[in-house]
């Protein structure tokens, strides 16, 4: 019975990749425009920031179509974007890389992310579209980190 439940969970965990999924358009030589919402607090590093975008629309064949899927994109630290921002990104959708000793693809699958876009052009559409509870929680976290960085600079 546990085997059957495990198998069913595995089947439902994989996304359906068809023409409405942004992952369908991976590894093409053309740049794609995608609109969606940043659904997690940005992961800010020393020289870049990583964002998770939940796709809502993709521009295909001269028109916008409904789309689905999560994309990891990274860019310079500025301009800054935040949880709940609706943005339009333009770049190449790429399947996450595999390395000899580490599977970035499998690592991102844990967050249901199946595509990446490196340094896309990003345009802000609107702010504050996220859940109010998570917005407040991320603001508290960011303020705490800012105060901690002032007290204990690197």
PDB file of C-alpha atoms in Angstrom:
ATOM      1  CA  UNK A   1       0.000   0.000   0.000  1.00  0.00           C
ATOM      2  CA  UNK A   2       2.808   2.446   0.876  1.00  0.00           C
ATOM      3  CA  UNK A   3       4.450   1.603  -2.428  1.00  0.00           C
ATOM      4  CA  UNK A   4       1.263   2.529  -4.310  1.00  0.00           C
ATOM      5  CA  UNK A   5       0.867   5.788  -2.355  1.00  0.00           C
ATOM      6  CA  UNK A   6       4.507   6.658  -3.003  1.00  0.00           C
ATOM      7  CA  UNK A   7       4.078   5.969  -6.710  1.00  0.00           C
ATOM      8  CA  UNK A   8       0.933   8.138  -6.885  1.00  0.00           C
ATOM      9  CA  UNK A   9       2.679  10.975  -5.086  1.00  0.00           C
ATOM     10  CA  UNK A  10       5.578  10.749  -7.534  1.00  0.00           C
ATOM     11  CA  UNK A  11       3.189  10.853 -10.498  1.00  0.00           C
ATOM     12  CA  UNK A  12       1.427  13.978  -9.210  1.00  0.00           C
ATOM     13  CA  UNK A  13       4.715  15.676  -8.342  1.00  0.00           C
ATOM     14  CA  UNK A  14       5.838  15.911 -11.970  1.00  0.00           C
ATOM     15  CA  UNK A  15       4.419  18.852 -13.881  1.00  0.00           C
ATOM     16  CA  UNK A  16       2.472  18.421 -17.076  1.00  0.00           C
ATOM     17  CA  UNK A  17       4.735  19.901 -19.736  1.00  0.00           C
ATOM     18  CA  UNK A  18       2.678  20.964 -22.728  1.00  0.00           C
ATOM     19  CA  UNK A  19       2.416  24.177 -24.765  1.00  0.00           C
ATOM     20  CA  UNK A  20       0.872  26.008 -21.768  1.00  0.00           C
ATOM     21  CA  UNK A  21       3.944  25.235 -19.639  1.00  0.00           C
ATOM     22  CA  UNK A  22       6.896  27.597 -19.864  1.00  0.00           C
ATOM     23  CA  UNK A  23       9.176  24.555 -19.604  1.00  0.00           C
ATOM     24  CA  UNK A  24       7.965  23.448 -23.052  1.00  0.00           C
ATOM     25  CA  UNK A  25      10.013  26.336 -24.515  1.00  0.00           C
ATOM     26  CA  UNK A  26      13.356  25.501 -22.865  1.00  0.00           C
ATOM     27  CA  UNK A  27      16.641  25.526 -24.755  1.00  0.00           C
ATOM     28  CA  UNK A  28      15.321  27.417 -27.771  1.00  0.00           C
ATOM     29  CA  UNK A  29      17.613  29.898 -29.453  1.00  0.00           C
ATOM     30  CA  UNK A  30      15.099  32.738 -29.170  1.00  0.00           C
ATOM     31  CA  UNK A  31      14.344  34.993 -26.215  1.00  0.00           C
ATOM     32  CA  UNK A  32      10.943  34.551 -24.609  1.00  0.00           C
ATOM     33  CA  UNK A  33       8.868  37.160 -22.792  1.00  0.00           C
ATOM     34  CA  UNK A  34       7.088  35.897 -19.690  1.00  0.00           C
ATOM     35  CA  UNK A  35       4.868  37.708 -17.194  1.00  0.00           C
ATOM     36  CA  UNK A  36       4.353  36.492 -13.687  1.00  0.00           C
ATOM     37  CA  UNK A  37       4.697  37.120  -9.966  1.00  0.00           C
ATOM     38  CA  UNK A  38       7.716  36.771  -7.712  1.00  0.00           C
ATOM     39  CA  UNK A  39       6.473  34.185  -5.217  1.00  0.00           C
ATOM     40  CA  UNK A  40       9.365  33.948  -2.749  1.00  0.00           C
ATOM     41  CA  UNK A  41      11.594  36.365  -0.916  1.00  0.00           C
ATOM     42  CA  UNK A  42      14.608  37.172  -3.121  1.00  0.00           C
ATOM     43  CA  UNK A  43      17.796  35.243  -2.400  1.00  0.00           C
ATOM     44  CA  UNK A  44      20.382  38.032  -2.345  1.00  0.00           C
ATOM     45  CA  UNK A  45      24.021  37.103  -2.767  1.00  0.00           C
ATOM     46  CA  UNK A  46      27.176  39.211  -2.893  1.00  0.00           C
ATOM     47  CA  UNK A  47      26.881  40.127  -6.581  1.00  0.00           C
ATOM     48  CA  UNK A  48      23.438  38.935  -7.691  1.00  0.00           C
ATOM     49  CA  UNK A  49      19.913  38.142  -6.575  1.00  0.00           C
ATOM     50  CA  UNK A  50      17.905  34.998  -7.357  1.00  0.00           C
ATOM     51  CA  UNK A  51      14.144  35.168  -7.814  1.00  0.00           C
ATOM     52  CA  UNK A  52      11.401  32.563  -8.273  1.00  0.00           C
ATOM     53  CA  UNK A  53       8.754  33.625 -10.782  1.00  0.00           C
ATOM     54  CA  UNK A  54       5.367  31.939 -11.088  1.00  0.00           C
ATOM     55  CA  UNK A  55       4.558  32.326 -14.778  1.00  0.00           C
ATOM     56  CA  UNK A  56       1.122  33.604 -15.774  1.00  0.00           C
ATOM     57  CA  UNK A  57       1.566  34.502 -19.458  1.00  0.00           C
ATOM     58  CA  UNK A  58       4.070  33.874 -22.246  1.00  0.00           C
ATOM     59  CA  UNK A  59       4.410  35.743 -25.547  1.00  0.00           C
ATOM     60  CA  UNK A  60       4.200  33.213 -28.397  1.00  0.00           C
ATOM     61  CA  UNK A  61       3.579  33.802 -32.106  1.00  0.00           C
ATOM     62  CA  UNK A  62       2.695  37.474 -31.702  1.00  0.00           C
ATOM     63  CA  UNK A  63       0.238  37.129 -28.827  1.00  0.00           C
ATOM     64  CA  UNK A  64       0.116  36.543 -25.082  1.00  0.00           C
ATOM     65  CA  UNK A  65      -1.009  33.087 -23.946  1.00  0.00           C
ATOM     66  CA  UNK A  66      -1.827  31.753 -20.520  1.00  0.00           C
ATOM     67  CA  UNK A  67       1.164  29.905 -19.057  1.00  0.00           C
ATOM     68  CA  UNK A  68       2.217  27.998 -15.967  1.00  0.00           C
ATOM     69  CA  UNK A  69       5.433  26.941 -14.286  1.00  0.00           C
ATOM     70  CA  UNK A  70       8.100  28.267 -11.948  1.00  0.00           C
ATOM     71  CA  UNK A  71      11.274  29.877 -13.251  1.00  0.00           C
ATOM     72  CA  UNK A  72      14.431  30.729 -11.330  1.00  0.00           C
ATOM     73  CA  UNK A  73      15.965  33.901 -12.719  1.00  0.00           C
ATOM     74  CA  UNK A  74      18.925  35.878 -11.491  1.00  0.00           C
ATOM     75  CA  UNK A  75      20.106  39.394 -12.086  1.00  0.00           C
ATOM     76  CA  UNK A  76      22.231  42.169 -10.621  1.00  0.00           C
ATOM     77  CA  UNK A  77      21.355  43.363  -7.125  1.00  0.00           C
ATOM     78  CA  UNK A  78      19.816  46.566  -8.494  1.00  0.00           C
ATOM     79  CA  UNK A  79      17.137  47.403  -9.368  1.00  0.00           C
ATOM     80  CA  UNK A  80      15.557  45.497  -6.514  1.00  0.00           C
ATOM     81  CA  UNK A  81      12.407  43.439  -6.793  1.00  0.00           C
ATOM     82  CA  UNK A  82      10.395  41.955  -3.951  1.00  0.00           C
ATOM     83  CA  UNK A  83       7.986  39.185  -3.058  1.00  0.00           C
ATOM     84  CA  UNK A  84       4.629  39.938  -4.680  1.00  0.00           C
ATOM     85  CA  UNK A  85       5.978  42.046  -7.546  1.00  0.00           C
ATOM     86  CA  UNK A  86       4.497  41.341 -10.963  1.00  0.00           C
ATOM     87  CA  UNK A  87       7.232  41.504 -13.574  1.00  0.00           C
ATOM     88  CA  UNK A  88       7.900  40.784 -17.232  1.00  0.00           C
ATOM     89  CA  UNK A  89      11.149  38.955 -17.959  1.00  0.00           C
ATOM     90  CA  UNK A  90      12.766  38.474 -21.354  1.00  0.00           C
ATOM     91  CA  UNK A  91      15.551  35.986 -21.998  1.00  0.00           C
ATOM     92  CA  UNK A  92      16.371  32.386 -22.880  1.00  0.00           C
ATOM     93  CA  UNK A  93      14.649  29.641 -20.912  1.00  0.00           C
ATOM     94  CA  UNK A  94      17.182  26.961 -20.064  1.00  0.00           C
ATOM     95  CA  UNK A  95      16.933  23.562 -18.436  1.00  0.00           C
ATOM     96  CA  UNK A  96      18.930  23.563 -15.162  1.00  0.00           C
ATOM     97  CA  UNK A  97      22.443  22.174 -15.536  1.00  0.00           C
ATOM     98  CA  UNK A  98      23.813  18.847 -14.372  1.00  0.00           C
ATOM     99  CA  UNK A  99      27.321  18.679 -12.911  1.00  0.00           C
ATOM    100  CA  UNK A 100      29.560  15.676 -12.228  1.00  0.00           C
ATOM    101  CA  UNK A 101      28.953  15.706  -8.490  1.00  0.00           C
ATOM    102  CA  UNK A 102      25.768  17.751  -8.190  1.00  0.00           C
ATOM    103  CA  UNK A 103      22.425  17.857  -9.987  1.00  0.00           C
ATOM    104  CA  UNK A 104      21.223  21.457 -10.015  1.00  0.00           C
ATOM    105  CA  UNK A 105      18.197  20.200 -11.940  1.00  0.00           C
ATOM    106  CA  UNK A 106      17.197  17.817  -9.130  1.00  0.00           C
ATOM    107  CA  UNK A 107      17.940  20.458  -6.498  1.00  0.00           C
ATOM    108  CA  UNK A 108      15.559  22.937  -8.165  1.00  0.00           C
ATOM    109  CA  UNK A 109      12.930  20.214  -8.626  1.00  0.00           C
ATOM    110  CA  UNK A 110      12.541  20.229  -4.841  1.00  0.00           C
ATOM    111  CA  UNK A 111      11.020  23.716  -5.247  1.00  0.00           C
ATOM    112  CA  UNK A 112       9.057  22.732  -8.382  1.00  0.00           C
ATOM    113  CA  UNK A 113      11.406  24.831 -10.525  1.00  0.00           C
ATOM    114  CA  UNK A 114      12.166  23.259 -13.909  1.00  0.00           C
ATOM    115  CA  UNK A 115      13.558  26.226 -15.884  1.00  0.00           C
ATOM    116  CA  UNK A 116      16.142  28.949 -15.330  1.00  0.00           C
ATOM    117  CA  UNK A 117      16.775  32.270 -17.024  1.00  0.00           C
ATOM    118  CA  UNK A 118      20.143  33.958 -16.505  1.00  0.00           C
ATOM    119  CA  UNK A 119      20.273  37.750 -16.416  1.00  0.00           C
ATOM    120  CA  UNK A 120      17.031  38.476 -18.287  1.00  0.00           C
ATOM    121  CA  UNK A 121      15.687  41.934 -18.959  1.00  0.00           C
ATOM    122  CA  UNK A 122      13.196  42.611 -16.165  1.00  0.00           C
ATOM    123  CA  UNK A 123      10.401  45.196 -16.242  1.00  0.00           C
ATOM    124  CA  UNK A 124       8.213  45.924 -13.232  1.00  0.00           C
ATOM    125  CA  UNK A 125       4.470  45.713 -13.914  1.00  0.00           C
ATOM    126  CA  UNK A 126       3.122  46.282 -10.383  1.00  0.00           C
ATOM    127  CA  UNK A 127       4.060  45.904  -6.723  1.00  0.00           C
ATOM    128  CA  UNK A 128       2.406  44.389  -3.631  1.00  0.00           C
ATOM    129  CA  UNK A 129       0.446  41.584  -5.274  1.00  0.00           C
ATOM    130  CA  UNK A 130       1.476  38.898  -2.792  1.00  0.00           C
ATOM    131  CA  UNK A 131      -0.211  37.519   0.299  1.00  0.00           C
ATOM    132  CA  UNK A 132      -0.306  40.215   3.010  1.00  0.00           C
ATOM    133  CA  UNK A 133       0.817  37.800   5.742  1.00  0.00           C
ATOM    134  CA  UNK A 134       3.916  36.697   3.814  1.00  0.00           C
ATOM    135  CA  UNK A 135       4.650  40.279   2.747  1.00  0.00           C
ATOM    136  CA  UNK A 136       4.680  41.359   6.414  1.00  0.00           C
ATOM    137  CA  UNK A 137       6.743  38.318   7.414  1.00  0.00           C
ATOM    138  CA  UNK A 138       9.368  38.986   4.723  1.00  0.00           C
ATOM    139  CA  UNK A 139       9.509  42.683   5.702  1.00  0.00           C
ATOM    140  CA  UNK A 140      10.178  41.745   9.339  1.00  0.00           C
ATOM    141  CA  UNK A 141      12.880  39.298   8.221  1.00  0.00           C
ATOM    142  CA  UNK A 142      14.521  41.886   5.941  1.00  0.00           C
ATOM    143  CA  UNK A 143      14.483  44.545   8.686  1.00  0.00           C
ATOM    144  CA  UNK A 144      16.010  42.081  11.159  1.00  0.00           C
ATOM    145  CA  UNK A 145      18.754  41.145   8.690  1.00  0.00           C
ATOM    146  CA  UNK A 146      19.449  44.839   8.008  1.00  0.00           C
ATOM    147  CA  UNK A 147      19.826  45.587  11.716  1.00  0.00           C
ATOM    148  CA  UNK A 148      22.025  42.526  12.204  1.00  0.00           C
ATOM    149  CA  UNK A 149      24.265  43.573   9.293  1.00  0.00           C
ATOM    150  CA  UNK A 150      24.673  47.042  10.836  1.00  0.00           C
ATOM    151  CA  UNK A 151      25.706  45.525  14.165  1.00  0.00           C
ATOM    152  CA  UNK A 152      27.948  42.861  12.684  1.00  0.00           C
ATOM    153  CA  UNK A 153      29.285  43.967   9.275  1.00  0.00           C
ATOM    154  CA  UNK A 154      31.216  41.403   7.251  1.00  0.00           C
TER     155      UNK A 154
END
